[in-house]
């Protein structure tokens, strides 16, 4: 049970970290793109 559930937990934690990183990086990326286009 533990061996089969551990990889899924790792994948979910990695996806959660990526989601938080995207949420924090997206506004900064949009601001920089708007500044560059202006």
PDB file of C-alpha atoms in Angstrom:
ATOM      1  CA  UNK A   1       0.000   0.000   0.000  1.00  0.00           C
ATOM      2  CA  UNK A   2       2.674   2.532   1.016  1.00  0.00           C
ATOM      3  CA  UNK A   3       4.934   1.726  -1.943  1.00  0.00           C
ATOM      4  CA  UNK A   4       2.062   2.183  -4.407  1.00  0.00           C
ATOM      5  CA  UNK A   5       0.723   5.367  -2.788  1.00  0.00           C
ATOM      6  CA  UNK A   6       4.062   7.141  -2.319  1.00  0.00           C
ATOM      7  CA  UNK A   7       4.694   8.025  -6.017  1.00  0.00           C
ATOM      8  CA  UNK A   8       1.189   9.478  -6.398  1.00  0.00           C
ATOM      9  CA  UNK A   9       1.692  11.621  -3.282  1.00  0.00           C
ATOM     10  CA  UNK A  10       5.019  12.856  -4.671  1.00  0.00           C
ATOM     11  CA  UNK A  11       3.392  13.654  -8.031  1.00  0.00           C
ATOM     12  CA  UNK A  12       0.536  15.535  -6.343  1.00  0.00           C
ATOM     13  CA  UNK A  13       2.953  17.531  -4.175  1.00  0.00           C
ATOM     14  CA  UNK A  14       5.076  18.400  -7.229  1.00  0.00           C
ATOM     15  CA  UNK A  15       1.955  19.471  -9.160  1.00  0.00           C
ATOM     16  CA  UNK A  16       0.843  21.600  -6.203  1.00  0.00           C
ATOM     17  CA  UNK A  17       4.263  23.293  -6.055  1.00  0.00           C
ATOM     18  CA  UNK A  18       4.149  23.920  -9.819  1.00  0.00           C
ATOM     19  CA  UNK A  19       0.639  25.353  -9.525  1.00  0.00           C
ATOM     20  CA  UNK A  20       1.687  27.757  -6.737  1.00  0.00           C
ATOM     21  CA  UNK A  21       4.789  28.744  -8.735  1.00  0.00           C
ATOM     22  CA  UNK A  22       2.617  29.473 -11.794  1.00  0.00           C
ATOM     23  CA  UNK A  23       0.189  31.521  -9.690  1.00  0.00           C
ATOM     24  CA  UNK A  24       3.086  33.606  -8.329  1.00  0.00           C
ATOM     25  CA  UNK A  25       5.016  33.882 -11.629  1.00  0.00           C
ATOM     26  CA  UNK A  26       2.099  34.531 -14.018  1.00  0.00           C
ATOM     27  CA  UNK A  27       1.320  38.123 -12.817  1.00  0.00           C
ATOM     28  CA  UNK A  28       5.026  39.036 -12.889  1.00  0.00           C
ATOM     29  CA  UNK A  29       5.393  37.575 -16.393  1.00  0.00           C
ATOM     30  CA  UNK A  30       2.298  39.456 -17.579  1.00  0.00           C
ATOM     31  CA  UNK A  31       3.592  42.713 -16.063  1.00  0.00           C
ATOM     32  CA  UNK A  32       6.980  42.293 -17.754  1.00  0.00           C
ATOM     33  CA  UNK A  33       5.350  41.479 -21.106  1.00  0.00           C
ATOM     34  CA  UNK A  34       3.113  44.572 -20.848  1.00  0.00           C
ATOM     35  CA  UNK A  35       6.138  46.733 -19.959  1.00  0.00           C
ATOM     36  CA  UNK A  36       8.122  45.329 -22.889  1.00  0.00           C
ATOM     37  CA  UNK A  37       5.216  45.864 -25.310  1.00  0.00           C
ATOM     38  CA  UNK A  38       4.745  49.436 -24.066  1.00  0.00           C
TER      39      UNK A  38
END
